[in-house]
PDB file of C-alpha atoms in Angstrom:
ATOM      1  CA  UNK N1238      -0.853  66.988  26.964  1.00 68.00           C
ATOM      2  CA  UNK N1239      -2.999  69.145  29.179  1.00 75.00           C
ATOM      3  CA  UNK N1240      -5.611  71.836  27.895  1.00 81.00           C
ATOM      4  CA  UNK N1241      -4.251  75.383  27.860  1.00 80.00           C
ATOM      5  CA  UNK N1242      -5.621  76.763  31.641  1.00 74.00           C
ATOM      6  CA  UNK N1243      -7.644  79.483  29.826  1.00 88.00           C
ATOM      7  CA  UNK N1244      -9.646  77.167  28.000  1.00 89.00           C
ATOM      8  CA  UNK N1245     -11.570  76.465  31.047  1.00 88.00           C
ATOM      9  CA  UNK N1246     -11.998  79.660  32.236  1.00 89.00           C
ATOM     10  CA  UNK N1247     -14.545  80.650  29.794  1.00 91.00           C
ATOM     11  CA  UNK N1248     -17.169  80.745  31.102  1.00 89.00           C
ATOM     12  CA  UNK N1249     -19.498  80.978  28.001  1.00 94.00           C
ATOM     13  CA  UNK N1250     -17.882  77.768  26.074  1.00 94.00           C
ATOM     14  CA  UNK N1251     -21.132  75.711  25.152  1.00 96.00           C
ATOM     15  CA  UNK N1252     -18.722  72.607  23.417  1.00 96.00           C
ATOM     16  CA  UNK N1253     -15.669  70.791  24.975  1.00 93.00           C
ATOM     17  CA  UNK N1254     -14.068  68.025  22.334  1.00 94.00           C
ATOM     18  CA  UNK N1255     -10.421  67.438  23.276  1.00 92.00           C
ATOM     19  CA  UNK N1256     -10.670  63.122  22.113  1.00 94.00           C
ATOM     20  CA  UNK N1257      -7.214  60.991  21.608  1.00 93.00           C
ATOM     21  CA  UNK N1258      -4.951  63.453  23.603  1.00 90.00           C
ATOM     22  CA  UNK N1259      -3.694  61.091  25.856  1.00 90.00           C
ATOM     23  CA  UNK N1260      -5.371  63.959  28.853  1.00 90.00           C
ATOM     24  CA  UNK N1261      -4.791  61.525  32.182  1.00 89.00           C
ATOM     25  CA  UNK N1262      -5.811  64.479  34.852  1.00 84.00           C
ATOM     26  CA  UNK N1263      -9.474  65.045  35.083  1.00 80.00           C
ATOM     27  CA  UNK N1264     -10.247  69.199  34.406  1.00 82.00           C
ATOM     28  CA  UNK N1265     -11.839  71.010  36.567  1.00 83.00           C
ATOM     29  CA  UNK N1266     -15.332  72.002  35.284  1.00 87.00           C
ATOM     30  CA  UNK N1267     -16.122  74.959  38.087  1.00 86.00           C
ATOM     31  CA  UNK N1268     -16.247  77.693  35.896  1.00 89.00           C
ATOM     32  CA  UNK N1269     -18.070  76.159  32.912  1.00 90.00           C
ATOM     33  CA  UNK N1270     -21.677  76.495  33.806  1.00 91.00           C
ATOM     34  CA  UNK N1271     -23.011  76.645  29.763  1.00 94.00           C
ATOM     35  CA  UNK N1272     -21.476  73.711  28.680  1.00 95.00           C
ATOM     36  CA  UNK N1273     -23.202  71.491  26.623  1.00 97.00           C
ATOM     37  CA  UNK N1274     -21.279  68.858  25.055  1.00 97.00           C
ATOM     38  CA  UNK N1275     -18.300  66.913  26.567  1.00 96.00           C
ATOM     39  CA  UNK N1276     -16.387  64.878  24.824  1.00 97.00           C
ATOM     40  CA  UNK N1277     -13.072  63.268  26.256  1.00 95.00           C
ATOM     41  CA  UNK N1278     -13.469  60.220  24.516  1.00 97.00           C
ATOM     42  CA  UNK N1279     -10.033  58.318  23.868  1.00 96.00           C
ATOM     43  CA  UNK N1280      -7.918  59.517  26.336  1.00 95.00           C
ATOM     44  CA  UNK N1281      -6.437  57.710  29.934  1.00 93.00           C
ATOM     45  CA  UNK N1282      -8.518  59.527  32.645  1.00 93.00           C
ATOM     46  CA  UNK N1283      -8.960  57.961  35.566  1.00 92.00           C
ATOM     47  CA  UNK N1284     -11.843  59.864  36.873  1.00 91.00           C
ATOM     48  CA  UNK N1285     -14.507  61.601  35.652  1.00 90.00           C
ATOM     49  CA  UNK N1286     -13.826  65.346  35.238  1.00 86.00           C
ATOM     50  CA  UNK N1287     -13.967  67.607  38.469  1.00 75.00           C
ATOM     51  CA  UNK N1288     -17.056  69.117  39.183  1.00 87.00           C
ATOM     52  CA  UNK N1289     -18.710  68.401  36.540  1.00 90.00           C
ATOM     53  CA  UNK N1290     -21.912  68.755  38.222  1.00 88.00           C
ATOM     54  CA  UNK N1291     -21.540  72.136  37.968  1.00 86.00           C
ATOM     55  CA  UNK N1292     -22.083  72.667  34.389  1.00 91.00           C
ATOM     56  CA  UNK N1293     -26.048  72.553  34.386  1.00 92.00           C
ATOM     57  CA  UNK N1294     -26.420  72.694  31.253  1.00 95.00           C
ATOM     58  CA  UNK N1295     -24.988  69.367  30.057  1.00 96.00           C
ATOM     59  CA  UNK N1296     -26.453  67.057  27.846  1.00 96.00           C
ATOM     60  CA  UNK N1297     -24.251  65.203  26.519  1.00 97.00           C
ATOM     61  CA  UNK N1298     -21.007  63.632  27.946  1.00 96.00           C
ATOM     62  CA  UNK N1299     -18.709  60.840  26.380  1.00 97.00           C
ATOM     63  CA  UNK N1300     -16.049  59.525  28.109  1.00 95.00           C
ATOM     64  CA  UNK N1301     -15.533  56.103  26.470  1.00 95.00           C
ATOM     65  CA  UNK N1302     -12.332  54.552  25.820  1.00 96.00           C
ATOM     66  CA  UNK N1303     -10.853  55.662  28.822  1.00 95.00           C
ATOM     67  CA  UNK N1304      -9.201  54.315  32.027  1.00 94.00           C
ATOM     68  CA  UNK N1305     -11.788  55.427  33.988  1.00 92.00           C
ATOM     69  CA  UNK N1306     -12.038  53.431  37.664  1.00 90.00           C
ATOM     70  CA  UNK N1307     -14.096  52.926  40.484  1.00 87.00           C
ATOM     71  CA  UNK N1308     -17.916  53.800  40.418  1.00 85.00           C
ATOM     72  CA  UNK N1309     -20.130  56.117  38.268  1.00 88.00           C
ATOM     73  CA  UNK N1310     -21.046  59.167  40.893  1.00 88.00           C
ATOM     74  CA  UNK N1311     -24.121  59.798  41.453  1.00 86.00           C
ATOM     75  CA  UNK N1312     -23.918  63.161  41.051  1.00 89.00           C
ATOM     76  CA  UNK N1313     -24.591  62.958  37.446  1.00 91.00           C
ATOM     77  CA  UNK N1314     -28.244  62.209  38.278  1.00 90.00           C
ATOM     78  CA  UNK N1315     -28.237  65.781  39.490  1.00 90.00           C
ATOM     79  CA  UNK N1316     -27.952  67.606  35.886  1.00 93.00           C
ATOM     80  CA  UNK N1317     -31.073  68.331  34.783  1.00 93.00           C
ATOM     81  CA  UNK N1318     -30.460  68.756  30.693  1.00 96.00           C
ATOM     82  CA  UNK N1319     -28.428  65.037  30.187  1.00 95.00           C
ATOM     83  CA  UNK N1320     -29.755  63.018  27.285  1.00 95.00           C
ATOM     84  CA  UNK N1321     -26.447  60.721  26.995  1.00 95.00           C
ATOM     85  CA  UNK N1322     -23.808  59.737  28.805  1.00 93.00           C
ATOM     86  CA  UNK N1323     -21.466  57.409  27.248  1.00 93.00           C
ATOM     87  CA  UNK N1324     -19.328  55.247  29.147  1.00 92.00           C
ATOM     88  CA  UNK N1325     -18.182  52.479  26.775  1.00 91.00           C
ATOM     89  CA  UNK N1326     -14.728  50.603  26.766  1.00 92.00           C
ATOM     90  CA  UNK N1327     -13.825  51.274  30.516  1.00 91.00           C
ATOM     91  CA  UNK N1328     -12.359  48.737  31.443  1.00 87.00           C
ATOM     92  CA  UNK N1329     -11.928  49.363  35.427  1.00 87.00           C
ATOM     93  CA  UNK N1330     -15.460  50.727  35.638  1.00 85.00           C
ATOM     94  CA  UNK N1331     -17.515  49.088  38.459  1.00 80.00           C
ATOM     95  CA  UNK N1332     -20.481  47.369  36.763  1.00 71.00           C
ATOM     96  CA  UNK N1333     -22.815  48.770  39.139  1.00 77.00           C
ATOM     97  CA  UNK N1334     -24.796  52.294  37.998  1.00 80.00           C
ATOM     98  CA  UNK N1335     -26.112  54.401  41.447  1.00 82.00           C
ATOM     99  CA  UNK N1336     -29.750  54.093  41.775  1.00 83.00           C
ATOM    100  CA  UNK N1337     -29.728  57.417  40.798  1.00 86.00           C
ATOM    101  CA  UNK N1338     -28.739  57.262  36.963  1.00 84.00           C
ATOM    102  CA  UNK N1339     -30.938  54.223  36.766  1.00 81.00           C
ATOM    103  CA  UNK N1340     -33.955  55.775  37.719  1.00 84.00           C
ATOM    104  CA  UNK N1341     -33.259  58.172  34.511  1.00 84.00           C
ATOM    105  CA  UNK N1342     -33.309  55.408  32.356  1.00 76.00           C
ATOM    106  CA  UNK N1343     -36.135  56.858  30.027  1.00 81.00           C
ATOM    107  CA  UNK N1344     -34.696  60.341  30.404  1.00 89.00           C
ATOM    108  CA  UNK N1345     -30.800  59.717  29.501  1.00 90.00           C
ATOM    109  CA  UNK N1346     -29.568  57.127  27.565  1.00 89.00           C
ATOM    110  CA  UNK N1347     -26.454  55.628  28.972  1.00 86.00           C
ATOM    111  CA  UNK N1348     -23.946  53.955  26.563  1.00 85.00           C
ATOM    112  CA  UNK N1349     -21.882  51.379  28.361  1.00 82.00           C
ATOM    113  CA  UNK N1350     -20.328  47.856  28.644  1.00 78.00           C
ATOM    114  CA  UNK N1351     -23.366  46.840  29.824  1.00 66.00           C
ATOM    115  CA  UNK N1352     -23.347  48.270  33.935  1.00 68.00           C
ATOM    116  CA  UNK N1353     -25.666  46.685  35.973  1.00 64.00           C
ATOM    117  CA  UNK N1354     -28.446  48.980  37.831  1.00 64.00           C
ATOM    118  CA  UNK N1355     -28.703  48.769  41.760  1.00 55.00           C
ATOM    119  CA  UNK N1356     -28.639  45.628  43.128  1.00 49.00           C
ATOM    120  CA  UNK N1357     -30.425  43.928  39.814  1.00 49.00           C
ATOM    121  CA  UNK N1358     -29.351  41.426  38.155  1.00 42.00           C
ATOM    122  CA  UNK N1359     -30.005  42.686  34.890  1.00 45.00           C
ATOM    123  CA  UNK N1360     -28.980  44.913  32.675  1.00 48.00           C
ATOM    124  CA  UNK N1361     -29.948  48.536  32.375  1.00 52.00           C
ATOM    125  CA  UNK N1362     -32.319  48.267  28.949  1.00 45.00           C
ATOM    126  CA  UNK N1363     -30.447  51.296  28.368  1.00 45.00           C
ATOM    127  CA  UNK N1364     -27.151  49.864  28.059  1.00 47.00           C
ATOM    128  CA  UNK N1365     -26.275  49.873  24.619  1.00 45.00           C
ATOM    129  CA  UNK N1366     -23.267  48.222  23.202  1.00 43.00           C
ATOM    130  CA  UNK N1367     -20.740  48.991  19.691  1.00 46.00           C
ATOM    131  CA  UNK N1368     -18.133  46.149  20.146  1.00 43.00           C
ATOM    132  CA  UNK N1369     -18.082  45.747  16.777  1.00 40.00           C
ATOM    133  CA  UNK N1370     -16.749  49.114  16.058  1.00 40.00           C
ATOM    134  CA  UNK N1371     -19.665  49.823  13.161  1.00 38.00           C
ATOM    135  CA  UNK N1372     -21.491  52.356  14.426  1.00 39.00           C
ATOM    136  CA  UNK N1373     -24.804  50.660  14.923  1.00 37.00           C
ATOM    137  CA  UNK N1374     -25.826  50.336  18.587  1.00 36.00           C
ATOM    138  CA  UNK N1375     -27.508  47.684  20.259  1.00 35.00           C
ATOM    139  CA  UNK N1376     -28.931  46.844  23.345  1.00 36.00           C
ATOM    140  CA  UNK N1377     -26.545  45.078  25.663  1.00 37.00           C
ATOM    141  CA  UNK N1378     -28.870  42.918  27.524  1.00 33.00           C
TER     142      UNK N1378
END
């Protein structure tokens, strides 16, 4: 299933939620600039959506329970309104966070299987964990 082209051309769409669609190809995020919300949680992306460092005004972004590989980029440090970024149940994920995101820490809470920041050997005591599927969140140290 792929999102009807149009879709992302508008340029004033504030809220993305397209969860459990099976979406494998990452969208391409150049022409929405007022976005908000993303949420393309349950689905088998590989890689975090294209350009989506484009859409300044995003603050909040769940990807979880994806397919998603390799490393977090660090270009997510760059938007300037993100409060959450949820990366939970991906499973390919290197457990490293960039510097970058780290050094948000008390800005943007990040929601993952407990990625490690920088070279640390600890956990990010923003890491937050819901294994248990309940709802509550704790902290993944």
């Amino acid at each position: 299933i792929n999102i009807p082209p149009g879709i992302l051309d508008i340029a004033s769409l504030e809220y993305l939620t397209v969860r459990n669609l099976g979406i494998v190809d990452p969208i391409s995020m150049n022409k929405l600039s007022n976005l908000k919300k993303l949420d393309m949680s349950g689905n088998s992306l590989q890689s975090i959506p294209d350009q989506i460092e484009n859409s300044w005004e995003l603050n909040e972004i769940n990807l979880s329970h994806n397919q998603l590989q390799g490393t977090v980029p660090n270009h997510l440090a760059a938007l300037p309104l993100l409060r959450s970024l949820d990366l939970r149940h991906n499973p390919n994920l290197t457990e490293t966070l960039p510097p970058q995101l780290c050094a948000l820490r008390g800005r943007v809470e990040i929601f993952a299987d407990c990625l490690i920041c920088g070279q640390q050997n600890e956990c990010c005591t923003s890491c937050h964990s819901d294994d248990e599927g309940d709802g509550e969140t704790t902290n993944g140290a």
